[in-house]
Coordinates of C-alpha atoms in Angstrom, one line a residue:
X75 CA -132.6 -34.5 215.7
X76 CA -134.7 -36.4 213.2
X77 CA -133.7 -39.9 212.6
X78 CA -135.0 -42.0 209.7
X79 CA -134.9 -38.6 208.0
X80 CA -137.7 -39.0 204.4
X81 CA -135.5 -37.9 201.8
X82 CA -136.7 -37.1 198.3
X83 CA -133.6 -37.5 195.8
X84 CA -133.5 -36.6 191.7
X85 CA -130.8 -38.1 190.0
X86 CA -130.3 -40.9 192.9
X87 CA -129.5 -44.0 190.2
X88 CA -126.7 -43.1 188.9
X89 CA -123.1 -41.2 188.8
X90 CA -122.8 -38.8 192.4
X91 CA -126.4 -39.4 193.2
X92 CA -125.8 -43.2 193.0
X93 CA -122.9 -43.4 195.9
X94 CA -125.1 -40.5 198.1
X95 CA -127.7 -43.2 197.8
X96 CA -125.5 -46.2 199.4
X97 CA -124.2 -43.9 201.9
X98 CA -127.9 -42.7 203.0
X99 CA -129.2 -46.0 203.0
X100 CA -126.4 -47.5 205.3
X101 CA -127.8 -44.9 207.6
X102 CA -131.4 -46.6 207.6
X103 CA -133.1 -43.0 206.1
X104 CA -135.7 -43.9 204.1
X105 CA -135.3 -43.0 200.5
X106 CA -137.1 -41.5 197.6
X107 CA -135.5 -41.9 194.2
X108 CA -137.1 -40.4 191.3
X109 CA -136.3 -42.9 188.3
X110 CA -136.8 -41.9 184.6
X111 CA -138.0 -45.4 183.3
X112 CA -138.4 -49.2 184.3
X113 CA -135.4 -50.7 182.5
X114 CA -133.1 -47.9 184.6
X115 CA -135.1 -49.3 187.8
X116 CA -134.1 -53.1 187.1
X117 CA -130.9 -51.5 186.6
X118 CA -130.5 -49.9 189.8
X119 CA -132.0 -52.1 191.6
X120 CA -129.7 -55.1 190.4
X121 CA -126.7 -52.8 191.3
X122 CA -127.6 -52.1 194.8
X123 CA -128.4 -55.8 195.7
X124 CA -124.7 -55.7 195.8
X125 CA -124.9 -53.8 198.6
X126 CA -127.9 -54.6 200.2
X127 CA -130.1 -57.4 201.0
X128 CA -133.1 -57.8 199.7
X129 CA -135.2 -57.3 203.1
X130 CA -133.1 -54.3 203.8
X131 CA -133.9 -52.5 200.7
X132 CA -137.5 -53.3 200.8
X133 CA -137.6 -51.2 204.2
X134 CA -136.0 -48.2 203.1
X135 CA -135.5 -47.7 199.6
X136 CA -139.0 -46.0 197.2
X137 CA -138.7 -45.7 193.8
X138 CA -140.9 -43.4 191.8
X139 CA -140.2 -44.8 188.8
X140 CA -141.2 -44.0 184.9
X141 CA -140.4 -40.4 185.8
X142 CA -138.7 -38.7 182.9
X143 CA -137.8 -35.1 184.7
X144 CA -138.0 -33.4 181.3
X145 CA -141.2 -33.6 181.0
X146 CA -143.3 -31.6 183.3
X147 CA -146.2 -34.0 183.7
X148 CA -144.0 -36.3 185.5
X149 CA -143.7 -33.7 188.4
X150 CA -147.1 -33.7 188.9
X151 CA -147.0 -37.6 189.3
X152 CA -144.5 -36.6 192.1
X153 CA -146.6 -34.8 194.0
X154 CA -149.8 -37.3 193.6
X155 CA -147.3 -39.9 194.7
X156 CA -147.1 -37.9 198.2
X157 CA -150.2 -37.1 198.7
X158 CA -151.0 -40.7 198.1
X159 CA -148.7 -42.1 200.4
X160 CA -149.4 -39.2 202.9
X161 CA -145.5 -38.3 203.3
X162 CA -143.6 -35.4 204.5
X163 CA -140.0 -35.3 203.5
X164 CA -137.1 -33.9 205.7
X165 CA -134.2 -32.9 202.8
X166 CA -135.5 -33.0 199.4
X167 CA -132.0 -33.1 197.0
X168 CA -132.2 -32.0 193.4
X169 CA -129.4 -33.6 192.3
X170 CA -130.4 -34.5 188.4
X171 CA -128.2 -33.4 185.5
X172 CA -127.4 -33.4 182.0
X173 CA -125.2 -31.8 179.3
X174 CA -124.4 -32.8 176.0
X175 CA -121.7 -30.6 175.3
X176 CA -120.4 -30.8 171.6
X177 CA -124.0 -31.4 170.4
X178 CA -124.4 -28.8 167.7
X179 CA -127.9 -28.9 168.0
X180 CA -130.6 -28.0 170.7
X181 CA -132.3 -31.8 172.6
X182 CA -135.5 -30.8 173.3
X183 CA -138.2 -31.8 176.0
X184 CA -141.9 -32.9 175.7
X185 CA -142.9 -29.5 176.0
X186 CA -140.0 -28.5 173.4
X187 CA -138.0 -26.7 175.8
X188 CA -134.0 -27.2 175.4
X189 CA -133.4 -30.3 177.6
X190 CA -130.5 -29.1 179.8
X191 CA -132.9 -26.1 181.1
X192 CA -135.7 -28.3 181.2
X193 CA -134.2 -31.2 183.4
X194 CA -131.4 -28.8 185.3
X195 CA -133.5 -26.1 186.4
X196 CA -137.2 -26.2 185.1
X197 CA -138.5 -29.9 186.7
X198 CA -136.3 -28.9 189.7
X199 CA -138.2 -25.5 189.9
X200 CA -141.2 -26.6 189.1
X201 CA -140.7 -29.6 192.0
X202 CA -139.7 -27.8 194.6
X203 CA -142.8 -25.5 193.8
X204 CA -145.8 -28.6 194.2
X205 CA -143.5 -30.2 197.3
X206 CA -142.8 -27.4 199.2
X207 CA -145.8 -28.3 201.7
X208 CA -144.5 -31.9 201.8
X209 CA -141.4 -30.5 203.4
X210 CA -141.2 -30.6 207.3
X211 CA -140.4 -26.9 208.2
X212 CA -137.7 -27.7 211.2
X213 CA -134.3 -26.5 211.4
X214 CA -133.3 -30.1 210.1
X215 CA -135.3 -29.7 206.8
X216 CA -133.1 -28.5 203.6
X217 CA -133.0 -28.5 200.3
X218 CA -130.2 -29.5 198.6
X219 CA -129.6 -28.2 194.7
X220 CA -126.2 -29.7 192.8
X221 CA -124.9 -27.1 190.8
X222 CA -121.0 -26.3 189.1
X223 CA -118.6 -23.8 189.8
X224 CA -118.7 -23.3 186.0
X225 CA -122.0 -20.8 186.4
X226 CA -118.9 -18.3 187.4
X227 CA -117.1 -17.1 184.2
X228 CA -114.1 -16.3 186.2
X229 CA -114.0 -19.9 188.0
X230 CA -111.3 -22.4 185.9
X231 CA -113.7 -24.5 184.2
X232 CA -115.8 -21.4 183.6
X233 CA -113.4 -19.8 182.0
X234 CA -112.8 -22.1 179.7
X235 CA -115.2 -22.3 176.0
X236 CA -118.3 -20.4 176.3
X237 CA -118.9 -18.5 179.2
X238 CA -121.9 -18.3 181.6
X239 CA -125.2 -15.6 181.5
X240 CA -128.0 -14.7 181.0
X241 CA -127.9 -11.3 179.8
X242 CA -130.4 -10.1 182.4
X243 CA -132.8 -12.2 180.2
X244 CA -132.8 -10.4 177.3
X245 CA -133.9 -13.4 174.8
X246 CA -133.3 -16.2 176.9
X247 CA -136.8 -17.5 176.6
X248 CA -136.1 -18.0 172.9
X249 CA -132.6 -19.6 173.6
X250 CA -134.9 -22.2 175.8
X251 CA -138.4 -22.1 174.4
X252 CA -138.2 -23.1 170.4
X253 CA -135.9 -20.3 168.9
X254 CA -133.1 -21.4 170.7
X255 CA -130.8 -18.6 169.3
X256 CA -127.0 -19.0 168.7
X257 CA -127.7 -22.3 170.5
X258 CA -124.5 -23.6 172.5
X259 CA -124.5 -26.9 174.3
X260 CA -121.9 -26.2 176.5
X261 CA -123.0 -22.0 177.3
X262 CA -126.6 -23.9 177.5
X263 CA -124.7 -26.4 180.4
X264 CA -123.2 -23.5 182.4
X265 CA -126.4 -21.2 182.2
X266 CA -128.8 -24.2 183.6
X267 CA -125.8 -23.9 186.5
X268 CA -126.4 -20.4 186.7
X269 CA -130.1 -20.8 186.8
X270 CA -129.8 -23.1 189.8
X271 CA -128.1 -20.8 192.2
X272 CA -130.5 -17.6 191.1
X273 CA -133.6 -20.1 191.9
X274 CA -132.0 -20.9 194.9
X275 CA -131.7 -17.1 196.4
X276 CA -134.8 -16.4 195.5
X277 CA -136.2 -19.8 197.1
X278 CA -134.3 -18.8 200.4
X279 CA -136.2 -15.4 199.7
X280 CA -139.3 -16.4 199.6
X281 CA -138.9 -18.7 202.5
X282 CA -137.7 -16.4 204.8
X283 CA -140.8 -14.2 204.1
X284 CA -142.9 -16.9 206.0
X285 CA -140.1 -18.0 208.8
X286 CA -139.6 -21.0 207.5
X287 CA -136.8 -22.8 208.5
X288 CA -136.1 -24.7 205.8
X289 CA -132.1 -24.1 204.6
X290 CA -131.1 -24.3 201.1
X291 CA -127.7 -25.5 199.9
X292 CA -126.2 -24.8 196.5
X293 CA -122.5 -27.0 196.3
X294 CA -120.4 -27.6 193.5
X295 CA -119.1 -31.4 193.3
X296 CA -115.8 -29.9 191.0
X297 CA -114.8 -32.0 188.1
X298 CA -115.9 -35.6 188.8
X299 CA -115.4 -38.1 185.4
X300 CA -117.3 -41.2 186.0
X301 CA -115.2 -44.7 185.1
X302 CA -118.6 -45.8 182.9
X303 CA -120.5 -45.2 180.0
X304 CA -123.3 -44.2 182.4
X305 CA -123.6 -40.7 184.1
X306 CA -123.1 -37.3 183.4
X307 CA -120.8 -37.6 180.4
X308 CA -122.6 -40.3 178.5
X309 CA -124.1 -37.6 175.8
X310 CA -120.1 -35.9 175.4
X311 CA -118.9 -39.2 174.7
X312 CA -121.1 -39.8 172.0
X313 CA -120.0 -36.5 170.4
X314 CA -116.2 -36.9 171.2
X315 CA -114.4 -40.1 172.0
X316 CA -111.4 -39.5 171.6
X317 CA -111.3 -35.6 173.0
X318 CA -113.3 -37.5 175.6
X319 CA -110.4 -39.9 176.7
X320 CA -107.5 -37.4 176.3
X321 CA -109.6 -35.2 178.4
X322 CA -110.5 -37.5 181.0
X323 CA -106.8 -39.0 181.4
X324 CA -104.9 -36.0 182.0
X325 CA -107.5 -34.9 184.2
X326 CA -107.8 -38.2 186.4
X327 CA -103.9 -39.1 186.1
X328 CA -101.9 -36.4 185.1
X329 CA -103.1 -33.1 186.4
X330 CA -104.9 -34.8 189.5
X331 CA -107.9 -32.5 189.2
X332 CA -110.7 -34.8 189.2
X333 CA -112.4 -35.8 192.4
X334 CA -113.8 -39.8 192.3
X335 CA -117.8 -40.3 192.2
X336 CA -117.4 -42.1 195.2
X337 CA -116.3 -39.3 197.1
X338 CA -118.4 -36.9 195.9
X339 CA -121.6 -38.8 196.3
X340 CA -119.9 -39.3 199.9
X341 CA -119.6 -35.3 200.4
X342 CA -123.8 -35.3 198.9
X343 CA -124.5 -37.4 201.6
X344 CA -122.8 -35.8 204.3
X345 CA -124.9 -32.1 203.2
X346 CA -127.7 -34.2 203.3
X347 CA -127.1 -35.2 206.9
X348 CA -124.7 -32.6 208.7
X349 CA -126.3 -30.4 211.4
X350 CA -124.2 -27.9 210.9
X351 CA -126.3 -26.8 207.9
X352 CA -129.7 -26.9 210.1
X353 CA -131.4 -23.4 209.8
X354 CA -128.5 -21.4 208.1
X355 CA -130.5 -19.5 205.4
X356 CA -128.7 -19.9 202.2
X357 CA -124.5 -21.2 201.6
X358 CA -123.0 -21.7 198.6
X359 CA -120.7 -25.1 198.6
X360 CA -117.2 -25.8 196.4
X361 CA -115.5 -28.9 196.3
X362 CA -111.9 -26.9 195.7
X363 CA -109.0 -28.9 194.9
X364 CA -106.0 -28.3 197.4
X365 CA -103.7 -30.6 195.7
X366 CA -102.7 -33.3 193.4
X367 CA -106.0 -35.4 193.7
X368 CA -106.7 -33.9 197.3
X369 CA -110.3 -31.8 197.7
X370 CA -112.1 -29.8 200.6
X371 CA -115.4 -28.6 200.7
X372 CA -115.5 -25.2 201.8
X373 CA -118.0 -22.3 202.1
X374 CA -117.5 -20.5 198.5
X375 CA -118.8 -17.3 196.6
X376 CA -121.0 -17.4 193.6
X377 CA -120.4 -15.4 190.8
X378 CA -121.5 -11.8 190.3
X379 CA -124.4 -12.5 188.5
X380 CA -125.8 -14.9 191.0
X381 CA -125.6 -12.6 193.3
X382 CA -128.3 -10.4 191.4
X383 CA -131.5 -10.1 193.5
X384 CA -133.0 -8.8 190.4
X385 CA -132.1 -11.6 188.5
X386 CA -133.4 -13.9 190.4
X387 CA -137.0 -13.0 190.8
X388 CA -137.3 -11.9 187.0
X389 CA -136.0 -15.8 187.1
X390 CA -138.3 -16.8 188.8
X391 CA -141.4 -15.2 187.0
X392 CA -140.3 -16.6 183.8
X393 CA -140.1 -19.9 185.0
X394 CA -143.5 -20.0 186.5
X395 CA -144.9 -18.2 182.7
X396 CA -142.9 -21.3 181.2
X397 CA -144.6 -23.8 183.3
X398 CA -148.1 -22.1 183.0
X399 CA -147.9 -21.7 179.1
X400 CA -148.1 -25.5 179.4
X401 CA -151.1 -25.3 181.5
X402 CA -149.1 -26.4 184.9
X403 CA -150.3 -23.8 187.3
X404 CA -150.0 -25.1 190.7
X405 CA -147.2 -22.7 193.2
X406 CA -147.4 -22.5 196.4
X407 CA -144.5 -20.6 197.6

C-alpha cells in the first residue's frame, strides 16, 4: 500500500473539499489543491493555519493557484505544473462545483460556454484527459468525481423542479455553447450531475481497454447546506435569501435531511483513502439518509440514463469537439 499517497484535488478550499483536505493532510499525503485566484489562496491558507503549523503545511500541502477551472487554459497550466515538477499522482479527485439555481440567465465561461457545464463537467473532462499519464496505474490509483443523486429524475431532490437529461443530445450543444435554449439554472445543475456519471462509464471504458487499474468512483454527498456565505450555495443566496433560509432551516432542523460539511468532506476523504475501492472498475456512491440527521454511504444505482453506453461515448465526442473548437487538442486516453 502506497503511503504519502500524491493527491490532485479540485475544489479543495472550500465547502466538502475543504474538510476532505484537513482530514488528508492529518494523514501526512501530500496535497494538490487547485485554487481559482490569490486572494482565495490567502484565504485558505489563513484558515488552515488553524489547523496546522506552519512547517507542517509547507511539507505537504501545493497549491496551484490562479486556476479559474472555467476557463480551459487554466487546465493546461495544470498539466505544465506536473510535468514541471516531474509528479505522478496516486487519486486525482474532481471535486469542484457550482450552481446558481434561480439565476434566470445563462453565467458563462471564457470560452462562452454555460458555467455550470464548463466547471462541472468540461475542465474535469478535459483534466482528467492531459493527466491521465500523471496517474500511477496500481490498484491504489482512483479517480474520484463528486456528483448528486439529483442526475436521477426519480431520486427526491430530482424529482423535485426541473428534471434531469439530456435528450440523447439532441440540442444540448446549443443549451451549453452560446444558444443556451430554454435555459434553466437548476435543469443546467442536475444535467452537469448527469454529465459526470456518463463521463465516468465511459472513462472506466476506456481504461479497461488498456488494463489499467485505475478505479473510478462517482458518490453523491446528499444535501449538505454549508453554515457560510462561502461554498456551494453562495450564487442561490444571492438570488433567494429568504427561500434560501426557510429552505435551509427546515432541512437542517426540522426535517433532519441535511448531512454536515464536516462529515461529508470526512466520507471524501475516506473514498480517497479506503482499499476497499482499489481496482474495482467503476461504483456509484450515495450518502442515503436512514434517519432523522443519520446517513450511510452505500453502493447505489444511477439513473437510467446514466446507464446508457450510448450516451456516454456520444458524451464524450462532444466534449472533446467542445474543447478542440477552442483549439485544445491534447487526449490521451
Amino acid at each position: 500500500m502506497i503511503k504519502n499517497k500524491n493527491i490532485l484535488i479540485t475544489g479543495g478550499n472550500s465547502g466538502i473539499g475543504f474538510f476532505a483536505t484537513i482530514n488528508l493532510l492529518k494523514k501526512k499525503n501530500n496535497l494538490y489543491v487547485v485554487i481559482k485566484s490569490e486572494l482565495r489562496k490567502n484565504e485558505f491558507l489563513k484558515i488552515l493555519e488553524k489547523y496546522f503549523e506552519k512547517n507542517y503545511l509547507s511539507k505537504y500541502l501545493n497549491i496551484i493557484d490562479n486556476c479559474d477551472l472555467s476557463d480551459l487554459e487554466n487546465i493546461k497550466k495544470i498539466k505544465d505544473y506536473f510535468i514541471c515538477k516531474k509528479i505522478f499522482l496516486d487519486v486525482v479527485v474532481l471535486n469542484a462545483g457550482l450552481q446558481y439555481t434561480g439565476s434566470f440567465y445563462p453565467k458563462v465561461s471564457k470560452q462562452g460556454l454555460e458555467l455550470t457545464f464548463a466547471v462541472n463537467h468540461l475542465a474535469h473532462f478535459y483534466l482528467v484527459n492531459l493527466l491521465k499519464v500523471f496517474v500511477r496505474d496500481k490498484e491504489e490509483s482512483r479517480i474520484i468525481i463528486t456528483s448528486s443523486d439529483v442526475h436521477d429524475p426519480k431520486s427526491s431532490g430530482g424529482s423535485i423542479g426541473k428534471k434531469a437529461g439530456l435528450n440523447n443530445l439532441v440540442d444540448f450543444r446549443k443549451k451549453v455553447t452560446g444558444q443556451f435554449l430554454n435555459f434553466n439554472a437548476d435543469e443546467s445543475y442536475k444535467n452537469s450531475k448527469l454529465c459526470n456519471i456518463l463521463f465516468a462509464k465511459e472513462l472506466i471504458r476506456k481504461l479497461k481497454m488498456t488494463s489499467s487499474k485505475i478505479s473510478v468512483v462517482t458518490w453523491a454527498p446528499g444535501l449538505v447546506i454549508p453554515n457560510d456565505d462561502s461554498g456551494f450555495f453562495r450564487y442561490s443566496k444571492r438570488f433567494n435569501l429568504f427561500g434560501y433560509l426557510i429552505f435551509s432551516t427546515v432541512a437542517r432542523n426540522i426535517l433532519g435531511i441535511s448531512e454536515s460539511i464536516e462529515n461529508a468532506g470526512k466520507i471524501l476523504s475516506e473514498i480517497v483513502l479506503d482499499s476497499d475501492f482499489n481496482n474495482i472498475g467503476y461504483i456509484h456512491l450515495s450518502n442515503k439518509l436512514i434517519s432523522f440527521k443519520k446517513h450511510k454511504l452505500v453502493e447505489s444505482n444511477v439513473s437510467d440514463e446514466a446507464n446508457s453506453s450510448e450516451l456516454a461515448s456520444k458524451l464524450w465526442i462532444l466534449s472533446e469537439e467542445i474543447c478542440r473548437s477552442f483549439g485544445f487538442v491534447t487526449f490521451n486516453i
